[in-house]
Amino acid sequence: MENISLFEGEKKHSVTEIKNLGLNRSEENLKKLLEFFPAVTDIEVKREIVSSIGRQNNNQKIFDFIKNNVYNCGFMDLVYQMYRTCLYKGRTDENFKNLGEEIKNFFNNEVLNKMHDYFFYKQTHSRKILREKKYSKPILLRGNNVETLKKIEKNSVQLIFTSPPYYNAKIYSNYHSYKDYLTDMKKTLEICHEVLEDGRFIIINVSPVISKRPGREFESIRYPIHFDFHKILTESGFYFVDEIQWIKPESSVKNRNGGYQQTKMPLSYKPNCINESIMVYRKNCNFLLDKNIAMYDKTFANDEIFDSSNCWYIAPTANKNHPAVFPKELCRKILKYYSFRGDVVLDPFAGSGTFGEVAIEMKRIPILCEQNEFYCDLINGGNIYVQL
Ligand SMILES: C[S@@+](CC[C@H](N)C(=O)[O-])C[C@H]1O[C@@H](n2cnc3c(N)ncnc32)[C@H](O)[C@@H]1O
């Protein structure tokens, strides 16, 4: 429904009406817009008024309006509109340029800083980046990924999807402490940041784990690995985009209800954990995702079928050779939504190599890292991978 400004005794103004005033530049329209601004209460309409004022020609009046209102308008949404005007008008008018700086420094807010960085990036970079593909064959890197990924060119990977070791939950993990574990994970994320192309996604599958009790008289510790991953991901130069829940059938997970079922005592409740987190992050950069998408033509679009929510119902897969393999269906969805045909895609903790297998099926070029020789041999059983 069209937003209409409503308060008692006030003439009603719609967003469309204000937009039309903004599109026609005239002193008369500017006068009306300046009069409407203090009287209108609806924030959407008010925002449109600010934007329409910014489109007008009389720079002195616009400058005075922003200077007099930006620090006391009460809504950051209005401040952003006023700042936007300063950015655009600041290209040719020093006064707006200085006012914009003043506003940015005064509020010192992450949105204004991002607006500033995006705006100036756009001014200095052409719209289309032509990318030349660095790798054309599947690659297997044997050894610790922190070392082996140094062989991969910076900015050459278009997607990273992985399931890191879940601290000491499985036989292939043996860290002295949780702190050591997070330090090691962060080293991997930092090298991942180097090889990932600007603006592309890194997707991590993790879930909380519980340590074994050293005896009946001690409490077990439950580690919220996904919360701690958020911290090391952001410290490594990625920002949060989405959290998808991978939901498994309840019959496939460990039953934790036993104690409560017996006693029905409050506090003894433990739900069965049927979800794992799929943490979707993007590499920090000064441009919108549109720019990443614009590198591909329209023939790369997906089919009509898609998952509309962030809950993906997928049964887990068991594998006699590896204790924690991805279900292929999970890899298919990740590759479908977060990469294009022909992209180079990386799994730094490859295990049995499920992600690589699906990537090849879906015409992507996988790079897999694995430090366990047995799993490496499993991955390259068919000699498909080049080993660097
Ligand atoms: C959770 S498993 C991945 C399973 C995989 N998603 C699959 O479908 O088979 C994690 C794997 O990371 C490997 N790993 C752990 N630390 C590593 C490191 N620093 N460099 C390379 N591989 C590592 C382990 O050997 C283990 O196979």
PDB file of C-alpha atoms in Angstrom, residues 64-282:
ATOM      1  CA  ASP A  64      21.008  25.143   4.465  1.00  0.00           C
ATOM      2  CA  PHE A  65      18.206  22.587   4.781  1.00  0.00           C
ATOM      3  CA  ILE A  66      20.653  19.740   5.428  1.00  0.00           C
ATOM      4  CA  LYS A  67      22.877  21.755   7.760  1.00  0.00           C
ATOM      5  CA  ASN A  68      19.857  22.832   9.846  1.00  0.00           C
ATOM      6  CA  ASN A  69      18.177  19.443  10.052  1.00  0.00           C
ATOM      7  CA  VAL A  70      20.738  16.660   9.869  1.00  0.00           C
ATOM      8  CA  TYR A  71      21.756  16.766  13.532  1.00  0.00           C
ATOM      9  CA  ASN A  72      18.264  16.947  14.966  1.00  0.00           C
ATOM     10  CA  CYS A  73      16.006  15.096  12.512  1.00  0.00           C
ATOM     11  CA  GLY A  74      15.701  12.128  14.863  1.00  0.00           C
ATOM     12  CA  PHE A  75      15.966   9.285  12.336  1.00  0.00           C
ATOM     13  CA  MET A  76      19.136   7.795  10.904  1.00  0.00           C
ATOM     14  CA  ASP A  77      17.225   6.958   7.708  1.00  0.00           C
ATOM     15  CA  LEU A  78      16.848  10.696   7.098  1.00  0.00           C
ATOM     16  CA  VAL A  79      20.500  11.314   7.918  1.00  0.00           C
ATOM     17  CA  TYR A  80      21.465   8.707   5.280  1.00  0.00           C
ATOM     18  CA  GLN A  81      19.380  10.483   2.637  1.00  0.00           C
ATOM     19  CA  MET A  82      20.936  13.837   3.514  1.00  0.00           C
ATOM     20  CA  TYR A  83      24.420  12.320   3.444  1.00  0.00           C
ATOM     21  CA  ARG A  84      23.668  10.768   0.046  1.00  0.00           C
ATOM     22  CA  THR A  85      22.827  14.230  -1.301  1.00  0.00           C
ATOM     23  CA  CYS A  86      26.128  15.538   0.087  1.00  0.00           C
ATOM     24  CA  LEU A  87      28.026  12.725  -1.655  1.00  0.00           C
ATOM     25  CA  TYR A  88      26.454  13.429  -5.052  1.00  0.00           C
ATOM     26  CA  LYS A  89      26.497  17.217  -4.833  1.00  0.00           C
ATOM     27  CA  GLY A  90      29.994  17.057  -3.290  1.00  0.00           C
ATOM     28  CA  ARG A  91      31.406  15.905  -6.645  1.00  0.00           C
ATOM     29  CA  THR A  92      31.116  19.483  -7.916  1.00  0.00           C
ATOM     30  CA  ASP A  93      30.510  21.585  -4.782  1.00  0.00           C
ATOM     31  CA  GLU A  94      33.132  21.873  -2.019  1.00  0.00           C
ATOM     32  CA  ASN A  95      30.528  22.966   0.576  1.00  0.00           C
ATOM     33  CA  PHE A  96      28.604  19.701   0.213  1.00  0.00           C
ATOM     34  CA  LYS A  97      31.830  17.725   0.233  1.00  0.00           C
ATOM     35  CA  ASN A  98      32.844  19.296   3.546  1.00  0.00           C
ATOM     36  CA  LEU A  99      29.369  18.950   5.037  1.00  0.00           C
ATOM     37  CA  GLY A 100      29.335  15.278   4.070  1.00  0.00           C
ATOM     38  CA  GLU A 101      32.663  14.735   5.867  1.00  0.00           C
ATOM     39  CA  GLU A 102      31.319  16.600   8.898  1.00  0.00           C
ATOM     40  CA  ILE A 103      28.194  14.393   8.997  1.00  0.00           C
ATOM     41  CA  LYS A 104      30.200  11.187   8.591  1.00  0.00           C
ATOM     42  CA  ASN A 105      32.587  12.163  11.386  1.00  0.00           C
ATOM     43  CA  PHE A 106      29.801  13.356  13.673  1.00  0.00           C
ATOM     44  CA  PHE A 107      27.746  10.152  13.542  1.00  0.00           C
ATOM     45  CA  ASN A 108      30.738   7.849  13.000  1.00  0.00           C
ATOM     46  CA  ASN A 109      28.369   5.085  12.011  1.00  0.00           C
ATOM     47  CA  GLU A 110      29.015   1.908  10.008  1.00  0.00           C
ATOM     48  CA  VAL A 111      26.314   2.610   7.377  1.00  0.00           C
ATOM     49  CA  LEU A 112      27.678   6.092   6.611  1.00  0.00           C
ATOM     50  CA  ASN A 113      31.198   4.691   6.395  1.00  0.00           C
ATOM     51  CA  LYS A 114      30.036   2.000   3.994  1.00  0.00           C
ATOM     52  CA  MET A 115      28.102   4.549   1.884  1.00  0.00           C
ATOM     53  CA  HIS A 116      31.286   6.619   1.679  1.00  0.00           C
ATOM     54  CA  ASP A 117      33.453   3.648   0.635  1.00  0.00           C
ATOM     55  CA  TYR A 118      30.940   2.369  -1.967  1.00  0.00           C
ATOM     56  CA  PHE A 119      30.472   5.815  -3.440  1.00  0.00           C
ATOM     57  CA  PHE A 120      34.170   6.518  -3.914  1.00  0.00           C
ATOM     58  CA  TYR A 121      34.883   2.999  -5.139  1.00  0.00           C
ATOM     59  CA  LYS A 122      32.234   3.491  -7.834  1.00  0.00           C
ATOM     60  CA  GLN A 123      33.811   6.787  -8.901  1.00  0.00           C
ATOM     61  CA  THR A 124      37.219   5.219  -9.467  1.00  0.00           C
ATOM     62  CA  HIS A 125      36.419   1.746 -10.853  1.00  0.00           C
ATOM     63  CA  SER A 126      34.772   0.842 -14.131  1.00  0.00           C
ATOM     64  CA  ARG A 127      31.542  -1.176 -13.918  1.00  0.00           C
ATOM     65  CA  LYS A 128      32.742  -4.309 -15.638  1.00  0.00           C
ATOM     66  CA  ILE A 129      35.718  -6.319 -14.466  1.00  0.00           C
ATOM     67  CA  LEU A 130      36.780  -8.948 -16.935  1.00  0.00           C
ATOM     68  CA  ARG A 131      38.044 -11.950 -15.056  1.00  0.00           C
ATOM     69  CA  GLU A 132      40.432 -14.390 -16.537  1.00  0.00           C
ATOM     70  CA  LYS A 133      40.021 -17.874 -14.983  1.00  0.00           C
ATOM     71  CA  LYS A 134      43.188 -18.942 -13.169  1.00  0.00           C
ATOM     72  CA  TYR A 135      42.507 -22.681 -12.926  1.00  0.00           C
ATOM     73  CA  SER A 136      40.869 -25.066 -15.361  1.00  0.00           C
ATOM     74  CA  LYS A 137      41.477 -28.487 -13.724  1.00  0.00           C
ATOM     75  CA  PRO A 138      40.524 -29.916 -10.297  1.00  0.00           C
ATOM     76  CA  ILE A 139      43.345 -29.478  -7.786  1.00  0.00           C
ATOM     77  CA  LEU A 140      44.196 -31.473  -4.661  1.00  0.00           C
ATOM     78  CA  LEU A 141      46.484 -29.859  -2.078  1.00  0.00           C
ATOM     79  CA  ARG A 142      47.921 -32.418   0.340  1.00  0.00           C
ATOM     80  CA  GLY A 143      48.908 -31.149   3.784  1.00  0.00           C
ATOM     81  CA  ASN A 144      47.945 -28.393   6.191  1.00  0.00           C
ATOM     82  CA  ASN A 145      45.769 -25.888   4.308  1.00  0.00           C
ATOM     83  CA  VAL A 146      47.492 -22.920   5.991  1.00  0.00           C
ATOM     84  CA  GLU A 147      50.630 -23.885   4.054  1.00  0.00           C
ATOM     85  CA  THR A 148      49.224 -25.466   0.910  1.00  0.00           C
ATOM     86  CA  LEU A 149      46.834 -22.621   0.075  1.00  0.00           C
ATOM     87  CA  LYS A 150      49.855 -20.350  -0.367  1.00  0.00           C
ATOM     88  CA  LYS A 151      50.259 -22.090  -3.755  1.00  0.00           C
ATOM     89  CA  ILE A 152      46.904 -20.674  -4.897  1.00  0.00           C
ATOM     90  CA  GLU A 153      46.795 -17.227  -6.494  1.00  0.00           C
ATOM     91  CA  LYS A 154      45.202 -14.421  -4.525  1.00  0.00           C
ATOM     92  CA  ASN A 155      41.639 -13.481  -5.505  1.00  0.00           C
ATOM     93  CA  SER A 156      41.304 -16.561  -7.745  1.00  0.00           C
ATOM     94  CA  VAL A 157      38.537 -18.565  -6.020  1.00  0.00           C
ATOM     95  CA  GLN A 158      34.830 -17.795  -6.467  1.00  0.00           C
ATOM     96  CA  LEU A 159      33.310 -19.823  -3.600  1.00  0.00           C
ATOM     97  CA  ILE A 160      34.509 -21.499  -0.414  1.00  0.00           C
ATOM     98  CA  PHE A 161      32.350 -24.128   1.251  1.00  0.00           C
ATOM     99  CA  THR A 162      33.626 -26.286   4.042  1.00  0.00           C
ATOM    100  CA  SER A 163      32.951 -28.204   7.174  1.00  0.00           C
ATOM    101  CA  PRO A 164      35.925 -27.725   9.475  1.00  0.00           C
ATOM    102  CA  PRO A 165      36.836 -30.222  12.186  1.00  0.00           C
ATOM    103  CA  TYR A 166      34.342 -29.771  15.039  1.00  0.00           C
ATOM    104  CA  TYR A 167      37.004 -29.272  17.725  1.00  0.00           C
ATOM    105  CA  ASN A 168      37.671 -32.723  19.241  1.00  0.00           C
ATOM    106  CA  ALA A 169      34.425 -34.337  18.204  1.00  0.00           C
ATOM    107  CA  LYS A 170      35.915 -36.822  15.721  1.00  0.00           C
ATOM    108  CA  ILE A 171      38.991 -39.000  15.417  1.00  0.00           C
ATOM    109  CA  TYR A 172      40.800 -36.713  12.968  1.00  0.00           C
ATOM    110  CA  SER A 173      40.848 -33.775  15.433  1.00  0.00           C
ATOM    111  CA  ASN A 174      43.248 -33.509  18.329  1.00  0.00           C
ATOM    112  CA  TYR A 175      43.675 -29.983  19.624  1.00  0.00           C
ATOM    113  CA  HIS A 176      45.211 -29.274  23.039  1.00  0.00           C
ATOM    114  CA  SER A 177      42.544 -26.739  23.906  1.00  0.00           C
ATOM    115  CA  TYR A 178      39.517 -24.992  22.419  1.00  0.00           C
ATOM    116  CA  LYS A 179      41.598 -21.808  22.243  1.00  0.00           C
ATOM    117  CA  ASP A 180      44.260 -23.599  20.142  1.00  0.00           C
ATOM    118  CA  TYR A 181      41.519 -24.932  17.911  1.00  0.00           C
ATOM    119  CA  LEU A 182      40.095 -21.448  17.253  1.00  0.00           C
ATOM    120  CA  THR A 183      43.593 -20.042  16.636  1.00  0.00           C
ATOM    121  CA  ASP A 184      44.199 -22.723  13.986  1.00  0.00           C
ATOM    122  CA  MET A 185      40.790 -22.163  12.396  1.00  0.00           C
ATOM    123  CA  LYS A 186      41.476 -18.443  12.180  1.00  0.00           C
ATOM    124  CA  LYS A 187      44.768 -19.058  10.365  1.00  0.00           C
ATOM    125  CA  THR A 188      42.849 -21.052   7.757  1.00  0.00           C
ATOM    126  CA  LEU A 189      40.199 -18.340   7.422  1.00  0.00           C
ATOM    127  CA  GLU A 190      42.875 -15.708   6.873  1.00  0.00           C
ATOM    128  CA  ILE A 191      44.456 -17.603   3.988  1.00  0.00           C
ATOM    129  CA  CYS A 192      40.942 -18.306   2.631  1.00  0.00           C
ATOM    130  CA  HIS A 193      40.357 -14.557   2.628  1.00  0.00           C
ATOM    131  CA  GLU A 194      43.448 -14.061   0.466  1.00  0.00           C
ATOM    132  CA  VAL A 195      42.484 -16.576  -2.196  1.00  0.00           C
ATOM    133  CA  LEU A 196      38.783 -15.672  -2.367  1.00  0.00           C
ATOM    134  CA  GLU A 197      37.715 -13.139  -4.983  1.00  0.00           C
ATOM    135  CA  ASP A 198      36.403  -9.832  -3.605  1.00  0.00           C
ATOM    136  CA  GLY A 199      32.704  -9.900  -2.822  1.00  0.00           C
ATOM    137  CA  ARG A 200      32.311 -13.701  -3.057  1.00  0.00           C
ATOM    138  CA  PHE A 201      30.970 -16.071  -0.416  1.00  0.00           C
ATOM    139  CA  ILE A 202      32.547 -18.259   2.220  1.00  0.00           C
ATOM    140  CA  ILE A 203      30.114 -20.758   3.709  1.00  0.00           C
ATOM    141  CA  ILE A 204      30.891 -22.737   6.834  1.00  0.00           C
ATOM    142  CA  ASN A 205      28.993 -25.726   8.156  1.00  0.00           C
ATOM    143  CA  VAL A 206      29.392 -26.115  11.932  1.00  0.00           C
ATOM    144  CA  SER A 207      27.341 -26.875  14.994  1.00  0.00           C
ATOM    145  CA  PRO A 208      27.942 -26.961  18.737  1.00  0.00           C
ATOM    146  CA  VAL A 209      29.802 -29.966  20.105  1.00  0.00           C
ATOM    147  CA  ILE A 210      29.962 -31.492  23.515  1.00  0.00           C
ATOM    148  CA  SER A 211      33.143 -32.771  25.137  1.00  0.00           C
ATOM    149  CA  LYS A 212      33.153 -36.199  26.771  1.00  0.00           C
ATOM    150  CA  ARG A 213      32.919 -36.063  30.551  1.00  0.00           C
ATOM    151  CA  PRO A 214      36.234 -37.098  32.131  1.00  0.00           C
ATOM    152  CA  GLY A 215      34.176 -38.860  34.848  1.00  0.00           C
ATOM    153  CA  ARG A 216      30.623 -39.026  36.235  1.00  0.00           C
ATOM    154  CA  GLU A 217      31.448 -36.403  38.850  1.00  0.00           C
ATOM    155  CA  PHE A 218      32.414 -33.811  36.183  1.00  0.00           C
ATOM    156  CA  GLU A 219      30.224 -31.778  33.930  1.00  0.00           C
ATOM    157  CA  SER A 220      30.661 -32.027  30.170  1.00  0.00           C
ATOM    158  CA  ILE A 221      31.349 -28.791  28.253  1.00  0.00           C
ATOM    159  CA  ARG A 222      29.233 -27.742  25.316  1.00  0.00           C
ATOM    160  CA  TYR A 223      31.120 -25.546  22.809  1.00  0.00           C
ATOM    161  CA  PRO A 224      29.070 -23.059  20.743  1.00  0.00           C
ATOM    162  CA  ILE A 225      31.430 -23.360  17.779  1.00  0.00           C
ATOM    163  CA  HIS A 226      29.219 -21.374  15.406  1.00  0.00           C
ATOM    164  CA  PHE A 227      29.187 -18.313  17.699  1.00  0.00           C
ATOM    165  CA  ASP A 228      32.963 -18.376  17.949  1.00  0.00           C
ATOM    166  CA  PHE A 229      33.264 -18.828  14.203  1.00  0.00           C
ATOM    167  CA  HIS A 230      31.308 -15.616  13.723  1.00  0.00           C
ATOM    168  CA  LYS A 231      34.046 -13.788  15.622  1.00  0.00           C
ATOM    169  CA  ILE A 232      36.984 -15.274  13.728  1.00  0.00           C
ATOM    170  CA  LEU A 233      35.202 -14.899  10.381  1.00  0.00           C
ATOM    171  CA  THR A 234      34.590 -11.187  10.935  1.00  0.00           C
ATOM    172  CA  GLU A 235      38.130 -10.684  12.263  1.00  0.00           C
ATOM    173  CA  SER A 236      39.418 -12.323   9.077  1.00  0.00           C
ATOM    174  CA  GLY A 237      37.629  -9.861   6.771  1.00  0.00           C
ATOM    175  CA  PHE A 238      34.226 -11.435   6.086  1.00  0.00           C
ATOM    176  CA  TYR A 239      30.817 -10.106   7.014  1.00  0.00           C
ATOM    177  CA  PHE A 240      27.661 -11.950   8.009  1.00  0.00           C
ATOM    178  CA  VAL A 241      25.011 -12.490   5.325  1.00  0.00           C
ATOM    179  CA  ASP A 242      22.753 -15.385   6.369  1.00  0.00           C
ATOM    180  CA  GLU A 243      22.408 -18.398   8.562  1.00  0.00           C
ATOM    181  CA  ILE A 244      20.788 -21.408   6.943  1.00  0.00           C
ATOM    182  CA  GLN A 245      19.640 -24.283   9.108  1.00  0.00           C
ATOM    183  CA  TRP A 246      20.396 -27.739   7.842  1.00  0.00           C
ATOM    184  CA  ILE A 247      17.601 -29.799   9.459  1.00  0.00           C
ATOM    185  CA  LYS A 248      17.967 -33.564   9.806  1.00  0.00           C
ATOM    186  CA  PRO A 249      15.335 -36.177  10.608  1.00  0.00           C
ATOM    187  CA  GLU A 250      15.095 -36.529  14.402  1.00  0.00           C
ATOM    188  CA  SER A 251      15.582 -40.272  14.117  1.00  0.00           C
ATOM    189  CA  SER A 252      19.081 -39.667  12.696  1.00  0.00           C
ATOM    190  CA  VAL A 253      20.491 -37.691  15.659  1.00  0.00           C
ATOM    191  CA  LYS A 254      21.649 -38.645  19.141  1.00  0.00           C
ATOM    192  CA  ASN A 255      18.772 -38.937  21.595  1.00  0.00           C
ATOM    193  CA  ARG A 256      19.209 -36.487  24.497  1.00  0.00           C
ATOM    194  CA  ASN A 257      15.694 -36.766  25.914  1.00  0.00           C
ATOM    195  CA  GLY A 258      16.304 -39.797  28.154  1.00  0.00           C
ATOM    196  CA  GLY A 259      17.023 -38.050  31.489  1.00  0.00           C
ATOM    197  CA  TYR A 260      14.080 -35.694  31.218  1.00  0.00           C
ATOM    198  CA  GLN A 261      11.703 -38.429  30.086  1.00  0.00           C
ATOM    199  CA  GLN A 262      12.508 -40.392  33.230  1.00  0.00           C
ATOM    200  CA  THR A 263      12.227 -37.608  35.797  1.00  0.00           C
ATOM    201  CA  LYS A 264      10.223 -34.804  34.074  1.00  0.00           C
ATOM    202  CA  MET A 265      12.213 -32.482  36.325  1.00  0.00           C
ATOM    203  CA  PRO A 266      12.652 -28.907  35.124  1.00  0.00           C
ATOM    204  CA  LEU A 267      16.289 -28.017  34.322  1.00  0.00           C
ATOM    205  CA  SER A 268      17.045 -31.566  33.208  1.00  0.00           C
ATOM    206  CA  TYR A 269      15.566 -30.843  29.773  1.00  0.00           C
ATOM    207  CA  LYS A 270      17.846 -31.435  26.766  1.00  0.00           C
ATOM    208  CA  PRO A 271      16.349 -31.173  23.268  1.00  0.00           C
ATOM    209  CA  ASN A 272      17.522 -33.371  20.408  1.00  0.00           C
ATOM    210  CA  CYS A 273      19.686 -31.261  18.113  1.00  0.00           C
ATOM    211  CA  ILE A 274      18.432 -31.764  14.601  1.00  0.00           C
ATOM    212  CA  ASN A 275      20.037 -28.686  13.032  1.00  0.00           C
ATOM    213  CA  GLU A 276      23.486 -27.664  11.902  1.00  0.00           C
ATOM    214  CA  SER A 277      24.410 -24.112  10.951  1.00  0.00           C
ATOM    215  CA  ILE A 278      25.312 -23.168   7.437  1.00  0.00           C
ATOM    216  CA  MET A 279      26.965 -19.795   8.014  1.00  0.00           C
ATOM    217  CA  VAL A 280      26.946 -17.604   4.920  1.00  0.00           C
ATOM    218  CA  TYR A 281      29.511 -14.759   4.880  1.00  0.00           C
ATOM    219  CA  ARG A 282      30.808 -12.464   2.159  1.00  0.00           C
TER     220      ARG A 282
END
